[in-house]
PDB file of C-alpha atoms in Angstrom:
ATOM      1  CA  MET A  28     311.957 142.838  63.593  1.00 48.00           C
ATOM      2  CA  ARG A  29     309.043 142.808  66.066  1.00 50.00           C
ATOM      3  CA  ASN A  30     307.377 139.564  67.026  1.00 51.00           C
ATOM      4  CA  THR A  31     303.823 140.780  67.650  1.00 55.00           C
ATOM      5  CA  ARG A  32     302.538 137.293  68.551  1.00 57.00           C
ATOM      6  CA  LEU A  33     305.205 136.967  71.245  1.00 55.00           C
ATOM      7  CA  GLU A  34     304.341 140.456  72.528  1.00 56.00           C
ATOM      8  CA  GLY A  35     300.674 139.467  72.567  1.00 58.00           C
ATOM      9  CA  ASN A  36     301.449 136.336  74.583  1.00 79.00           C
ATOM     10  CA  ILE A  37     303.444 138.379  77.076  1.00 84.00           C
ATOM     11  CA  GLY A  38     300.551 140.818  77.407  1.00 87.00           C
ATOM     12  CA  GLU A  39     298.031 138.012  77.877  1.00 92.00           C
ATOM     13  CA  ASP A  40     300.252 136.364  80.516  1.00 92.00           C
ATOM     14  CA  ILE A  41     300.422 139.672  82.422  1.00 92.00           C
ATOM     15  CA  ALA A  42     296.635 140.098  82.080  1.00 95.00           C
ATOM     16  CA  MET A  43     295.999 136.549  83.335  1.00 95.00           C
ATOM     17  CA  MET A  44     298.140 137.149  86.431  1.00 95.00           C
ATOM     18  CA  PHE A  45     296.388 140.478  87.023  1.00 96.00           C
ATOM     19  CA  LEU A  46     292.886 138.983  86.676  1.00 97.00           C
ATOM     20  CA  THR A  47     293.740 136.050  88.933  1.00 95.00           C
ATOM     21  CA  LYS A  48     294.877 138.495  91.624  1.00 96.00           C
ATOM     22  CA  GLN A  49     291.544 140.321  91.209  1.00 96.00           C
ATOM     23  CA  GLY A  50     289.717 137.084  92.055  1.00 96.00           C
ATOM     24  CA  VAL A  51     288.030 136.417  88.716  1.00 96.00           C
ATOM     25  CA  GLU A  52     287.405 132.892  87.443  1.00 96.00           C
ATOM     26  CA  VAL A  53     289.118 132.504  84.078  1.00 96.00           C
ATOM     27  CA  LEU A  54     287.126 130.202  81.801  1.00 97.00           C
ATOM     28  CA  GLU A  55     288.970 130.383  78.469  1.00 96.00           C
ATOM     29  CA  ARG A  56     292.006 131.938  76.855  1.00 95.00           C
ATOM     30  CA  ASN A  57     292.394 132.591  73.118  1.00 95.00           C
ATOM     31  CA  TYR A  58     288.908 131.436  72.187  1.00 97.00           C
ATOM     32  CA  ARG A  59     288.902 131.376  68.373  1.00 95.00           C
ATOM     33  CA  ILE A  60     286.296 131.029  65.696  1.00 95.00           C
ATOM     34  CA  LYS A  61     286.531 131.732  61.992  1.00 93.00           C
ATOM     35  CA  GLY A  62     286.608 135.522  61.793  1.00 88.00           C
ATOM     36  CA  GLY A  63     287.094 136.316  65.453  1.00 91.00           C
ATOM     37  CA  GLU A  64     288.963 135.741  68.688  1.00 94.00           C
ATOM     38  CA  ILE A  65     288.519 136.580  72.344  1.00 97.00           C
ATOM     39  CA  ASP A  66     291.703 136.850  74.369  1.00 96.00           C
ATOM     40  CA  ILE A  67     290.261 135.973  77.783  1.00 97.00           C
ATOM     41  CA  ILE A  68     286.784 134.915  78.951  1.00 98.00           C
ATOM     42  CA  TYR A  69     286.083 135.024  82.671  1.00 98.00           C
ATOM     43  CA  LYS A  70     283.466 135.295  85.397  1.00 97.00           C
ATOM     44  CA  ASP A  71     283.690 138.498  87.417  1.00 97.00           C
ATOM     45  CA  GLY A  72     280.988 138.408  90.056  1.00 95.00           C
ATOM     46  CA  ASP A  73     277.634 138.260  88.265  1.00 95.00           C
ATOM     47  CA  TYR A  74     279.204 139.050  84.875  1.00 97.00           C
ATOM     48  CA  LEU A  75     280.470 136.834  82.114  1.00 98.00           C
ATOM     49  CA  SER A  76     283.203 139.001  80.651  1.00 98.00           C
ATOM     50  CA  PHE A  77     284.936 138.928  77.292  1.00 98.00           C
ATOM     51  CA  ALA A  78     288.261 140.760  77.297  1.00 97.00           C
ATOM     52  CA  GLU A  79     290.572 142.062  74.629  1.00 96.00           C
ATOM     53  CA  VAL A  80     294.152 142.431  75.847  1.00 95.00           C
ATOM     54  CA  LYS A  81     296.295 145.153  74.292  1.00 90.00           C
ATOM     55  CA  TYR A  82     299.975 145.412  75.121  1.00 85.00           C
ATOM     56  CA  ARG A  83     302.420 148.198  74.293  1.00 76.00           C
ATOM     57  CA  SER A  84     305.984 148.387  75.525  1.00 67.00           C
ATOM     58  CA  SER A  85     305.783 152.189  75.208  1.00 61.00           C
ATOM     59  CA  GLY A  86     303.343 154.927  74.255  1.00 61.00           C
ATOM     60  CA  ALA A  87     305.166 155.649  70.991  1.00 60.00           C
ATOM     61  CA  PHE A  88     302.271 154.262  68.942  1.00 64.00           C
ATOM     62  CA  GLY A  89     299.459 155.565  71.150  1.00 65.00           C
ATOM     63  CA  GLN A  90     297.595 154.079  74.050  1.00 67.00           C
ATOM     64  CA  ALA A  91     297.090 150.313  73.941  1.00 64.00           C
ATOM     65  CA  TYR A  92     293.292 150.474  74.346  1.00 70.00           C
ATOM     66  CA  GLU A  93     293.016 152.733  71.283  1.00 74.00           C
ATOM     67  CA  ALA A  94     293.802 149.713  69.096  1.00 78.00           C
ATOM     68  CA  VAL A  95     290.383 148.211  69.882  1.00 88.00           C
ATOM     69  CA  ASP A  96     288.545 149.811  66.980  1.00 91.00           C
ATOM     70  CA  TYR A  97     285.006 149.163  65.756  1.00 93.00           C
ATOM     71  CA  ALA A  98     286.058 146.318  63.428  1.00 94.00           C
ATOM     72  CA  LYS A  99     287.866 144.576  66.303  1.00 94.00           C
ATOM     73  CA  ARG A 100     284.895 145.060  68.641  1.00 95.00           C
ATOM     74  CA  LYS A 101     282.617 143.577  65.988  1.00 95.00           C
ATOM     75  CA  ARG A 102     284.824 140.452  65.675  1.00 95.00           C
ATOM     76  CA  ILE A 103     284.925 140.050  69.467  1.00 96.00           C
ATOM     77  CA  CYS A 104     281.142 140.324  69.686  1.00 96.00           C
ATOM     78  CA  LYS A 105     280.662 137.772  66.899  1.00 96.00           C
ATOM     79  CA  ALA A 106     282.942 135.341  68.734  1.00 97.00           C
ATOM     80  CA  SER A 107     281.106 136.004  72.023  1.00 97.00           C
ATOM     81  CA  ARG A 108     277.784 135.175  70.365  1.00 96.00           C
ATOM     82  CA  VAL A 109     279.185 131.831  69.165  1.00 96.00           C
ATOM     83  CA  TYR A 110     280.675 131.142  72.600  1.00 97.00           C
ATOM     84  CA  LEU A 111     277.370 131.829  74.370  1.00 97.00           C
ATOM     85  CA  TYR A 112     275.489 129.583  71.946  1.00 96.00           C
ATOM     86  CA  SER A 113     278.029 126.741  71.972  1.00 96.00           C
ATOM     87  CA  LYS A 114     278.222 126.697  75.790  1.00 96.00           C
ATOM     88  CA  HIS A 115     274.418 126.924  76.191  1.00 97.00           C
ATOM     89  CA  ILE A 116     274.693 130.072  78.323  1.00 96.00           C
ATOM     90  CA  PRO A 117     271.223 131.364  79.273  1.00 94.00           C
ATOM     91  CA  GLU A 118     270.120 134.668  77.754  1.00 90.00           C
ATOM     92  CA  ASN A 119     269.603 136.281  81.167  1.00 94.00           C
ATOM     93  CA  VAL A 120     273.333 136.159  82.077  1.00 95.00           C
ATOM     94  CA  TYR A 121     274.971 139.560  82.473  1.00 97.00           C
ATOM     95  CA  ILE A 122     277.519 140.104  79.697  1.00 97.00           C
ATOM     96  CA  ARG A 123     280.358 142.603  79.687  1.00 97.00           C
ATOM     97  CA  TYR A 124     283.045 143.544  77.167  1.00 97.00           C
ATOM     98  CA  ASP A 125     286.295 144.646  78.772  1.00 97.00           C
ATOM     99  CA  VAL A 126     289.666 145.873  77.561  1.00 96.00           C
ATOM    100  CA  ILE A 127     292.826 145.188  79.501  1.00 96.00           C
ATOM    101  CA  SER A 128     295.469 147.693  78.501  1.00 93.00           C
ATOM    102  CA  ILE A 129     299.099 147.078  79.363  1.00 91.00           C
ATOM    103  CA  MET A 130     301.579 149.892  78.854  1.00 85.00           C
ATOM    104  CA  ASP A 131     305.113 149.066  79.931  1.00 76.00           C
ATOM    105  CA  LYS A 132     303.753 146.510  82.449  1.00 72.00           C
ATOM    106  CA  GLU A 133     301.214 148.942  83.955  1.00 88.00           C
ATOM    107  CA  VAL A 134     297.821 147.251  83.762  1.00 94.00           C
ATOM    108  CA  THR A 135     294.569 149.195  83.357  1.00 93.00           C
ATOM    109  CA  TRP A 136     291.302 147.238  83.381  1.00 96.00           C
ATOM    110  CA  TYR A 137     288.519 148.967  81.477  1.00 95.00           C
ATOM    111  CA  LYS A 138     285.350 147.221  82.611  1.00 96.00           C
ATOM    112  CA  ASN A 139     282.402 147.584  80.244  1.00 95.00           C
ATOM    113  CA  ALA A 140     284.747 149.233  77.723  1.00 93.00           C
ATOM    114  CA  PHE A 141     282.304 148.889  74.844  1.00 94.00           C
ATOM    115  CA  ASP A 142     278.777 147.828  74.013  1.00 93.00           C
ATOM    116  CA  TYR A 143     277.807 144.962  71.745  1.00 93.00           C
ATOM    117  CA  ALA A 144     278.731 145.799  68.131  1.00 89.00           C
ATOM    118  CA  ASN A 145     276.800 144.315  65.218  1.00 84.00           C
TER     119      ASN A 145
END
């Protein structure tokens, strides 16, 4: 029986190490609101980035990033809106939605992977 939460934690740990090595400033991990979650929130240069981490131990079920469908993007965007409001982030801050795909420990960082979804 698969423990998807454990797999998710492993993927997020790998993503955190990867992002730290890239020099980003991690602000939050597992930011949750009712109806949405953001895996990692970080500053990358001028951008405030919201990332979804997808982990697959193999390609048997497709590429990891393919699991970030429209419904998931919509939940991430809703959570980002709440985050921006609750932290009093100015409207002129550059925002980016990223996907960090991990396939058998190979990390691919898709910057600006999707636009804001209503």
